[in-house]
């Protein structure tokens, strides 16, 4: 058995599933939980996206393996198939397609372009500007209409995702990444944190500890009331220090259900400046930001600011989720 497990550990998960379809013996053999836990821990850092339905429990890869308890608590094979991007795509393709019907129905009504509020430390802290690249890379995202528009004093840009779909990305980061301000450049050169003027802090006492609670300023609050979803740009560069508790507090202030319709989707772009930078894997990013505490659909997508790699995958998911919500 040990020899069989050793051999199977060199197969891909897809090949392992094919092996399991050859006989009853191999069907049982390939379901060994230790084998699939090995695959999970090996492949999980390489996945480029994870969402609210597929995030594996943190205990699956943090605690030591126990053959007695884990066989009962965790089906590692099922966890792997549910969490890996290939498994999510196959589940998505197997759903009934109502796209043609909904497209026809929506064509009868004038639909405003979806609007998304973009914010987060990855807009300021990275050496390459994600927004600047989005504005100057027409082969990936074509700017639609006027180069710059505003909602309640906040600058935004319209983009063509496809020939038929437009969306509006609204920057609500007032330091600001749109104008590439002197303040932002100086803070980055001095390795300091630029003052974020979107939020104000309300301190409260929780037990024996002082807990920080943020609210957004009135100008940003008006934006949050009218957008169809949110794009949070996280700094995923492993060599930098990150205060994820602070980030979560500010994120919760932006997506507060009291500021607009509930269940608006949240896309987290786990962003690095360029491909040579070591990144925090997206699954770890989801757990660091404690996205499992959120009550709306979310997805974390690995993104590279210099090339926009991964951006279109995230935008496609966000448009799909926003469209489903509108149809409902």
mmCIF file of C-alpha atoms in Angstrom:
data_model
loop_
_atom_site.group_PDB
_atom_site.id
_atom_site.type_symbol
_atom_site.label_atom_id
_atom_site.label_comp_id
_atom_site.label_asym_id
_atom_site.label_seq_id
_atom_site.Cartn_x
_atom_site.Cartn_y
_atom_site.Cartn_z
ATOM 1 C CA UNK A 1 0.000 0.000 0.000
ATOM 2 C CA UNK A 2 2.825 2.396 0.823
ATOM 3 C CA UNK A 3 4.342 1.760 -2.617
ATOM 4 C CA UNK A 4 0.973 2.423 -4.262
ATOM 5 C CA UNK A 5 0.560 5.690 -2.348
ATOM 6 C CA UNK A 6 4.060 6.744 -3.322
ATOM 7 C CA UNK A 7 3.341 6.105 -7.006
ATOM 8 C CA UNK A 8 -0.049 7.852 -6.852
ATOM 9 C CA UNK A 9 1.537 10.930 -5.279
ATOM 10 C CA UNK A 10 3.290 11.588 -8.620
ATOM 11 C CA UNK A 11 0.014 11.619 -10.558
ATOM 12 C CA UNK A 12 -2.082 14.684 -11.155
ATOM 13 C CA UNK A 13 -5.439 14.786 -9.346
ATOM 14 C CA UNK A 14 -7.163 14.414 -12.724
ATOM 15 C CA UNK A 15 -5.155 11.280 -13.524
ATOM 16 C CA UNK A 16 -5.894 9.942 -10.055
ATOM 17 C CA UNK A 17 -9.634 10.291 -10.647
ATOM 18 C CA UNK A 18 -9.237 8.457 -13.965
ATOM 19 C CA UNK A 19 -7.347 5.684 -12.178
ATOM 20 C CA UNK A 20 -10.200 5.382 -9.696
ATOM 21 C CA UNK A 21 -12.652 4.691 -12.518
ATOM 22 C CA UNK A 22 -10.837 1.518 -13.627
ATOM 23 C CA UNK A 23 -11.983 -0.836 -10.846
ATOM 24 C CA UNK A 24 -13.598 -1.016 -7.417
ATOM 25 C CA UNK A 25 -10.200 -1.623 -5.821
ATOM 26 C CA UNK A 26 -8.607 1.496 -7.296
ATOM 27 C CA UNK A 27 -11.739 3.567 -6.593
ATOM 28 C CA UNK A 28 -11.194 2.922 -2.879
ATOM 29 C CA UNK A 29 -7.409 3.288 -3.108
ATOM 30 C CA UNK A 30 -7.439 6.726 -4.726
ATOM 31 C CA UNK A 31 -9.713 8.145 -2.008
ATOM 32 C CA UNK A 32 -7.005 7.852 0.646
ATOM 33 C CA UNK A 33 -7.368 11.043 2.792
ATOM 34 C CA UNK A 34 -3.634 11.427 3.394
ATOM 35 C CA UNK A 35 -2.998 11.422 -0.346
ATOM 36 C CA UNK A 36 -5.576 14.121 -1.028
ATOM 37 C CA UNK A 37 -4.372 16.196 1.917
ATOM 38 C CA UNK A 38 -0.925 16.062 0.331
ATOM 39 C CA UNK A 39 -2.387 17.282 -2.984
ATOM 40 C CA UNK A 40 -4.311 20.045 -1.194
ATOM 41 C CA UNK A 41 -1.287 21.389 0.665
ATOM 42 C CA UNK A 42 0.889 21.094 -2.447
ATOM 43 C CA UNK A 43 -1.458 22.780 -4.931
ATOM 44 C CA UNK A 44 -3.300 25.282 -2.750
ATOM 45 C CA UNK A 45 -0.565 27.985 -2.928
ATOM 46 C CA UNK A 46 -0.619 27.736 -6.742
ATOM 47 C CA UNK A 47 -4.344 28.426 -7.213
ATOM 48 C CA UNK A 48 -5.040 31.860 -8.679
ATOM 49 C CA UNK A 49 -8.568 32.362 -7.342
ATOM 50 C CA UNK A 50 -10.918 31.250 -4.596
ATOM 51 C CA UNK A 51 -14.478 32.297 -3.756
ATOM 52 C CA UNK A 52 -17.034 32.250 -0.955
ATOM 53 C CA UNK A 53 -18.299 28.808 -1.926
ATOM 54 C CA UNK A 54 -14.928 27.083 -2.301
ATOM 55 C CA UNK A 55 -12.668 28.442 0.462
ATOM 56 C CA UNK A 56 -11.264 25.459 2.407
ATOM 57 C CA UNK A 57 -11.479 25.617 6.188
ATOM 58 C CA UNK A 58 -8.291 26.944 7.741
ATOM 59 C CA UNK A 59 -8.023 23.858 9.978
ATOM 60 C CA UNK A 60 -7.687 21.641 6.920
ATOM 61 C CA UNK A 61 -4.169 22.869 6.239
ATOM 62 C CA UNK A 62 -3.105 24.238 9.640
ATOM 63 C CA UNK A 63 -3.541 21.296 11.990
ATOM 64 C CA UNK A 64 -1.565 18.072 12.035
ATOM 65 C CA UNK A 65 -3.042 15.106 10.193
ATOM 66 C CA UNK A 66 -4.845 12.538 12.351
ATOM 67 C CA UNK A 67 -5.908 9.401 10.543
ATOM 68 C CA UNK A 68 -8.492 8.560 13.204
ATOM 69 C CA UNK A 69 -10.289 11.933 13.387
ATOM 70 C CA UNK A 70 -9.665 13.297 9.891
ATOM 71 C CA UNK A 71 -11.279 10.335 8.173
ATOM 72 C CA UNK A 72 -14.492 11.348 9.917
ATOM 73 C CA UNK A 73 -14.187 15.159 9.857
ATOM 74 C CA UNK A 74 -12.735 15.868 6.414
ATOM 75 C CA UNK A 75 -13.175 14.374 2.991
ATOM 76 C CA UNK A 76 -9.975 15.835 1.555
ATOM 77 C CA UNK A 77 -10.822 14.603 -1.923
ATOM 78 C CA UNK A 78 -14.151 16.476 -1.834
ATOM 79 C CA UNK A 79 -12.446 19.580 -0.378
ATOM 80 C CA UNK A 80 -9.883 19.546 -3.172
ATOM 81 C CA UNK A 81 -12.450 19.095 -5.945
ATOM 82 C CA UNK A 82 -14.649 21.864 -4.545
ATOM 83 C CA UNK A 83 -11.790 24.315 -3.955
ATOM 84 C CA UNK A 84 -9.585 23.974 -7.030
ATOM 85 C CA UNK A 85 -10.294 26.420 -9.910
ATOM 86 C CA UNK A 86 -10.819 23.536 -12.393
ATOM 87 C CA UNK A 87 -13.512 22.046 -10.169
ATOM 88 C CA UNK A 88 -15.261 25.396 -9.800
ATOM 89 C CA UNK A 89 -15.245 25.893 -13.575
ATOM 90 C CA UNK A 90 -16.763 22.445 -14.190
ATOM 91 C CA UNK A 91 -19.524 23.136 -11.660
ATOM 92 C CA UNK A 92 -20.195 26.476 -13.316
ATOM 93 C CA UNK A 93 -20.413 24.928 -16.803
ATOM 94 C CA UNK A 94 -22.856 22.271 -15.574
ATOM 95 C CA UNK A 95 -25.433 24.826 -14.402
ATOM 96 C CA UNK A 96 -28.465 25.574 -16.605
ATOM 97 C CA UNK A 97 -27.797 28.394 -19.012
ATOM 98 C CA UNK A 98 -30.348 31.183 -19.017
ATOM 99 C CA UNK A 99 -28.052 33.707 -20.631
ATOM 100 C CA UNK A 100 -29.891 33.894 -23.967
ATOM 101 C CA UNK A 101 -33.269 34.399 -22.267
ATOM 102 C CA UNK A 102 -32.067 36.989 -19.787
ATOM 103 C CA UNK A 103 -30.096 38.827 -22.465
ATOM 104 C CA UNK A 104 -33.226 39.061 -24.611
ATOM 105 C CA UNK A 105 -35.371 40.229 -21.682
ATOM 106 C CA UNK A 106 -32.794 42.771 -20.600
ATOM 107 C CA UNK A 107 -32.507 44.057 -24.167
ATOM 108 C CA UNK A 108 -36.136 45.164 -23.903
ATOM 109 C CA UNK A 109 -35.228 47.511 -21.065
ATOM 110 C CA UNK A 110 -32.525 50.149 -21.078
ATOM 111 C CA UNK A 111 -29.938 48.919 -18.592
ATOM 112 C CA UNK A 112 -27.500 51.336 -16.953
ATOM 113 C CA UNK A 113 -23.909 50.203 -16.986
ATOM 114 C CA UNK A 114 -22.927 48.498 -13.707
ATOM 115 C CA UNK A 115 -20.886 50.621 -11.332
ATOM 116 C CA UNK A 116 -18.257 49.327 -8.930
ATOM 117 C CA UNK A 117 -16.438 51.187 -6.165
ATOM 118 C CA UNK A 118 -12.699 50.494 -6.230
ATOM 119 C CA UNK A 119 -10.643 50.992 -3.089
ATOM 120 C CA UNK A 120 -7.896 49.386 -0.996
ATOM 121 C CA UNK A 121 -4.201 49.731 -0.102
ATOM 122 C CA UNK A 122 -3.048 48.000 -3.289
ATOM 123 C CA UNK A 123 -4.017 51.143 -5.196
ATOM 124 C CA UNK A 124 -1.412 53.180 -3.332
ATOM 125 C CA UNK A 125 1.336 50.923 -2.076
ATOM 126 C CA UNK A 126 2.423 49.099 -5.246
ATOM 127 C CA UNK A 127 5.275 50.331 -7.435
ATOM 128 C CA UNK A 128 3.100 49.891 -10.540
ATOM 129 C CA UNK A 129 -0.303 51.591 -10.594
ATOM 130 C CA UNK A 130 -3.176 49.242 -11.378
ATOM 131 C CA UNK A 131 -5.518 52.100 -12.317
ATOM 132 C CA UNK A 132 -3.003 53.744 -14.640
ATOM 133 C CA UNK A 133 -2.474 50.418 -16.419
ATOM 134 C CA UNK A 134 -6.236 49.916 -16.762
ATOM 135 C CA UNK A 135 -6.540 53.350 -18.365
ATOM 136 C CA UNK A 136 -3.680 52.849 -20.826
ATOM 137 C CA UNK A 137 -4.073 49.244 -21.962
ATOM 138 C CA UNK A 138 -6.837 49.221 -24.625
ATOM 139 C CA UNK A 139 -5.964 45.719 -25.853
ATOM 140 C CA UNK A 140 -7.168 44.404 -22.466
ATOM 141 C CA UNK A 141 -9.676 47.042 -21.308
ATOM 142 C CA UNK A 142 -10.912 49.740 -23.663
ATOM 143 C CA UNK A 143 -11.896 53.025 -22.034
ATOM 144 C CA UNK A 144 -15.521 53.769 -22.923
ATOM 145 C CA UNK A 145 -16.951 57.228 -23.472
ATOM 146 C CA UNK A 146 -15.396 60.186 -21.715
ATOM 147 C CA UNK A 147 -11.995 59.442 -20.189
ATOM 148 C CA UNK A 148 -13.132 60.521 -16.748
ATOM 149 C CA UNK A 149 -16.507 60.951 -15.040
ATOM 150 C CA UNK A 150 -17.594 61.594 -11.477
ATOM 151 C CA UNK A 151 -20.226 60.474 -9.004
ATOM 152 C CA UNK A 152 -20.627 62.695 -5.942
ATOM 153 C CA UNK A 153 -17.208 64.201 -6.576
ATOM 154 C CA UNK A 154 -15.346 60.892 -6.922
ATOM 155 C CA UNK A 155 -13.513 60.154 -10.159
ATOM 156 C CA UNK A 156 -14.220 57.045 -12.204
ATOM 157 C CA UNK A 157 -13.670 55.501 -15.604
ATOM 158 C CA UNK A 158 -15.934 53.591 -17.976
ATOM 159 C CA UNK A 159 -14.559 50.462 -19.636
ATOM 160 C CA UNK A 160 -15.606 48.037 -22.365
ATOM 161 C CA UNK A 161 -15.317 44.482 -21.013
ATOM 162 C CA UNK A 162 -16.567 43.063 -24.318
ATOM 163 C CA UNK A 163 -18.144 44.723 -27.330
ATOM 164 C CA UNK A 164 -21.547 44.461 -25.641
ATOM 165 C CA UNK A 165 -20.724 45.003 -21.979
ATOM 166 C CA UNK A 166 -19.620 48.238 -20.358
ATOM 167 C CA UNK A 167 -18.874 48.852 -16.699
ATOM 168 C CA UNK A 168 -17.905 51.866 -14.646
ATOM 169 C CA UNK A 169 -15.035 51.621 -12.133
ATOM 170 C CA UNK A 170 -15.282 54.389 -9.560
ATOM 171 C CA UNK A 171 -12.280 55.373 -7.485
ATOM 172 C CA UNK A 172 -13.190 56.368 -3.959
ATOM 173 C CA UNK A 173 -9.640 56.451 -2.660
ATOM 174 C CA UNK A 174 -9.143 60.133 -1.982
ATOM 175 C CA UNK A 175 -5.376 60.076 -1.552
ATOM 176 C CA UNK A 176 -5.649 59.506 -4.823
ATOM 177 C CA UNK A 177 -4.438 56.845 -7.217
ATOM 178 C CA UNK A 178 -6.140 58.520 -10.177
ATOM 179 C CA UNK A 179 -4.131 61.743 -10.029
ATOM 180 C CA UNK A 180 -0.944 59.990 -8.816
ATOM 181 C CA UNK A 181 -0.583 62.645 -6.129
ATOM 182 C CA UNK A 182 2.649 63.921 -4.677
ATOM 183 C CA UNK A 183 1.481 62.664 -1.283
ATOM 184 C CA UNK A 184 1.296 59.079 -2.528
ATOM 185 C CA UNK A 185 4.731 59.206 -4.196
ATOM 186 C CA UNK A 186 6.383 60.747 -1.158
ATOM 187 C CA UNK A 187 4.842 58.176 1.196
ATOM 188 C CA UNK A 188 6.033 55.309 -0.979
ATOM 189 C CA UNK A 189 9.545 56.770 -1.281
ATOM 190 C CA UNK A 190 9.746 57.202 2.492
ATOM 191 C CA UNK A 191 8.129 53.775 3.068
ATOM 192 C CA UNK A 192 5.402 55.527 5.026
ATOM 193 C CA UNK A 193 1.658 55.071 4.875
ATOM 194 C CA UNK A 194 -0.272 57.843 3.152
ATOM 195 C CA UNK A 195 -3.114 59.206 5.236
ATOM 196 C CA UNK A 196 -6.371 57.666 4.081
ATOM 197 C CA UNK A 197 -9.066 60.336 4.073
ATOM 198 C CA UNK A 198 -11.975 58.023 3.217
ATOM 199 C CA UNK A 199 -12.535 56.819 6.785
ATOM 200 C CA UNK A 200 -12.795 58.127 10.284
ATOM 201 C CA UNK A 201 -12.306 55.919 13.303
ATOM 202 C CA UNK A 202 -14.718 55.374 16.143
ATOM 203 C CA UNK A 203 -13.121 53.655 19.131
ATOM 204 C CA UNK A 204 -15.176 51.398 21.334
ATOM 205 C CA UNK A 205 -14.388 49.172 24.300
ATOM 206 C CA UNK A 206 -14.975 45.457 23.731
ATOM 207 C CA UNK A 207 -14.303 43.572 26.951
ATOM 208 C CA UNK A 208 -10.868 44.588 28.205
ATOM 209 C CA UNK A 209 -9.630 45.588 24.759
ATOM 210 C CA UNK A 210 -10.114 48.700 22.682
ATOM 211 C CA UNK A 211 -11.676 47.794 19.343
ATOM 212 C CA UNK A 212 -11.418 50.048 16.293
ATOM 213 C CA UNK A 213 -14.530 50.684 14.194
ATOM 214 C CA UNK A 214 -14.456 52.728 11.004
ATOM 215 C CA UNK A 215 -17.088 54.713 9.173
ATOM 216 C CA UNK A 216 -16.830 56.312 5.745
ATOM 217 C CA UNK A 217 -17.066 60.050 5.185
ATOM 218 C CA UNK A 218 -20.299 61.495 3.811
ATOM 219 C CA UNK A 219 -18.967 61.868 0.260
ATOM 220 C CA UNK A 220 -17.975 58.192 0.084
ATOM 221 C CA UNK A 221 -21.208 57.114 1.775
ATOM 222 C CA UNK A 222 -23.184 58.578 -1.140
ATOM 223 C CA UNK A 223 -21.087 56.504 -3.537
ATOM 224 C CA UNK A 224 -21.650 53.290 -1.558
ATOM 225 C CA UNK A 225 -25.392 53.815 -1.803
ATOM 226 C CA UNK A 226 -25.467 53.694 -5.623
ATOM 227 C CA UNK A 227 -22.826 51.160 -6.714
ATOM 228 C CA UNK A 228 -23.589 47.582 -7.805
ATOM 229 C CA UNK A 229 -20.529 45.994 -6.193
ATOM 230 C CA UNK A 230 -17.047 46.575 -4.815
ATOM 231 C CA UNK A 231 -13.475 46.012 -6.001
ATOM 232 C CA UNK A 232 -10.984 45.803 -3.141
ATOM 233 C CA UNK A 233 -7.351 45.981 -4.243
ATOM 234 C CA UNK A 234 -5.213 44.183 -1.654
ATOM 235 C CA UNK A 235 -1.433 44.380 -1.492
ATOM 236 C CA UNK A 236 -0.341 40.732 -1.859
ATOM 237 C CA UNK A 237 3.415 41.318 -1.868
ATOM 238 C CA UNK A 238 4.905 38.937 0.686
ATOM 239 C CA UNK A 239 7.862 41.152 1.649
ATOM 240 C CA UNK A 240 5.664 43.981 2.943
ATOM 241 C CA UNK A 241 4.025 44.291 6.357
ATOM 242 C CA UNK A 242 0.238 44.135 6.367
ATOM 243 C CA UNK A 243 -2.335 44.947 9.036
ATOM 244 C CA UNK A 244 -5.186 42.757 7.830
ATOM 245 C CA UNK A 245 -7.349 43.539 10.890
ATOM 246 C CA UNK A 246 -7.215 47.213 9.951
ATOM 247 C CA UNK A 247 -8.010 46.344 6.341
ATOM 248 C CA UNK A 248 -11.001 44.223 7.369
ATOM 249 C CA UNK A 249 -12.362 47.030 9.540
ATOM 250 C CA UNK A 250 -12.196 49.486 6.634
ATOM 251 C CA UNK A 251 -13.635 46.960 4.208
ATOM 252 C CA UNK A 252 -16.611 46.369 6.517
ATOM 253 C CA UNK A 253 -17.187 50.128 6.670
ATOM 254 C CA UNK A 254 -17.385 50.305 2.853
ATOM 255 C CA UNK A 255 -19.665 47.301 2.319
ATOM 256 C CA UNK A 256 -21.908 48.061 5.290
ATOM 257 C CA UNK A 257 -25.394 46.801 4.305
ATOM 258 C CA UNK A 258 -26.868 49.927 5.889
ATOM 259 C CA UNK A 259 -25.361 51.945 3.020
ATOM 260 C CA UNK A 260 -27.059 50.112 0.167
ATOM 261 C CA UNK A 261 -28.671 46.926 -1.131
ATOM 262 C CA UNK A 262 -27.481 43.754 0.622
ATOM 263 C CA UNK A 263 -25.501 40.958 -1.052
ATOM 264 C CA UNK A 264 -23.630 43.187 -3.474
ATOM 265 C CA UNK A 265 -20.598 41.208 -4.725
ATOM 266 C CA UNK A 266 -17.061 41.956 -3.565
ATOM 267 C CA UNK A 267 -14.089 41.253 -5.835
ATOM 268 C CA UNK A 268 -10.731 41.187 -4.040
ATOM 269 C CA UNK A 269 -7.834 41.716 -6.427
ATOM 270 C CA UNK A 270 -4.854 40.142 -4.666
ATOM 271 C CA UNK A 271 -2.334 42.323 -6.427
ATOM 272 C CA UNK A 272 1.453 42.516 -6.831
ATOM 273 C CA UNK A 273 3.416 45.071 -8.849
ATOM 274 C CA UNK A 274 4.963 42.668 -11.369
ATOM 275 C CA UNK A 275 5.485 38.958 -11.960
ATOM 276 C CA UNK A 276 8.890 38.809 -10.247
ATOM 277 C CA UNK A 277 7.474 39.716 -6.820
ATOM 278 C CA UNK A 278 6.747 36.885 -4.380
ATOM 279 C CA UNK A 279 3.041 36.919 -3.564
ATOM 280 C CA UNK A 280 0.784 35.729 -0.760
ATOM 281 C CA UNK A 281 -1.395 32.890 -2.181
ATOM 282 C CA UNK A 282 -5.012 33.901 -2.712
ATOM 283 C CA UNK A 283 -6.356 31.248 -0.291
ATOM 284 C CA UNK A 284 -4.135 32.623 2.479
ATOM 285 C CA UNK A 285 -5.220 36.152 1.541
ATOM 286 C CA UNK A 286 -8.880 35.149 1.972
ATOM 287 C CA UNK A 287 -8.179 33.820 5.455
ATOM 288 C CA UNK A 288 -5.982 36.776 6.454
ATOM 289 C CA UNK A 289 -8.785 39.178 5.511
ATOM 290 C CA UNK A 290 -11.327 36.881 7.246
ATOM 291 C CA UNK A 291 -13.600 36.979 4.225
ATOM 292 C CA UNK A 292 -15.498 34.003 5.605
ATOM 293 C CA UNK A 293 -17.128 36.491 8.006
ATOM 294 C CA UNK A 294 -18.807 38.359 5.134
ATOM 295 C CA UNK A 295 -22.414 37.719 4.163
ATOM 296 C CA UNK A 296 -22.243 38.605 0.461
ATOM 297 C CA UNK A 297 -20.649 36.811 -2.519
ATOM 298 C CA UNK A 298 -16.912 37.408 -2.807
ATOM 299 C CA UNK A 299 -13.956 36.174 -4.806
ATOM 300 C CA UNK A 300 -10.184 36.629 -4.445
ATOM 301 C CA UNK A 301 -8.325 36.822 -7.759
ATOM 302 C CA UNK A 302 -4.537 36.955 -8.179
ATOM 303 C CA UNK A 303 -3.642 40.037 -10.253
ATOM 304 C CA UNK A 304 -0.457 41.656 -11.566
ATOM 305 C CA UNK A 305 -0.584 45.460 -11.876
ATOM 306 C CA UNK A 306 2.095 45.732 -14.582
ATOM 307 C CA UNK A 307 0.375 43.295 -16.980
ATOM 308 C CA UNK A 308 -3.232 43.204 -15.677
ATOM 309 C CA UNK A 309 -2.910 39.397 -15.555
ATOM 310 C CA UNK A 310 -5.950 37.939 -13.814
ATOM 311 C CA UNK A 311 -7.961 41.176 -13.942
ATOM 312 C CA UNK A 312 -10.389 40.083 -16.668
ATOM 313 C CA UNK A 313 -11.177 36.845 -14.806
ATOM 314 C CA UNK A 314 -12.120 38.889 -11.753
ATOM 315 C CA UNK A 315 -14.166 41.411 -13.724
ATOM 316 C CA UNK A 316 -16.023 38.593 -15.497
ATOM 317 C CA UNK A 317 -17.012 37.079 -12.129
ATOM 318 C CA UNK A 318 -18.053 40.470 -10.754
ATOM 319 C CA UNK A 319 -20.223 41.306 -13.789
ATOM 320 C CA UNK A 320 -21.813 37.855 -13.635
ATOM 321 C CA UNK A 321 -22.666 38.184 -9.940
ATOM 322 C CA UNK A 322 -24.011 41.720 -10.375
ATOM 323 C CA UNK A 323 -26.101 40.571 -13.342
ATOM 324 C CA UNK A 324 -27.550 37.640 -11.375
ATOM 325 C CA UNK A 325 -28.520 40.000 -8.562
ATOM 326 C CA UNK A 326 -30.220 42.392 -11.020
ATOM 327 C CA UNK A 327 -32.135 39.527 -12.659
ATOM 328 C CA UNK A 328 -33.351 38.335 -9.269
#
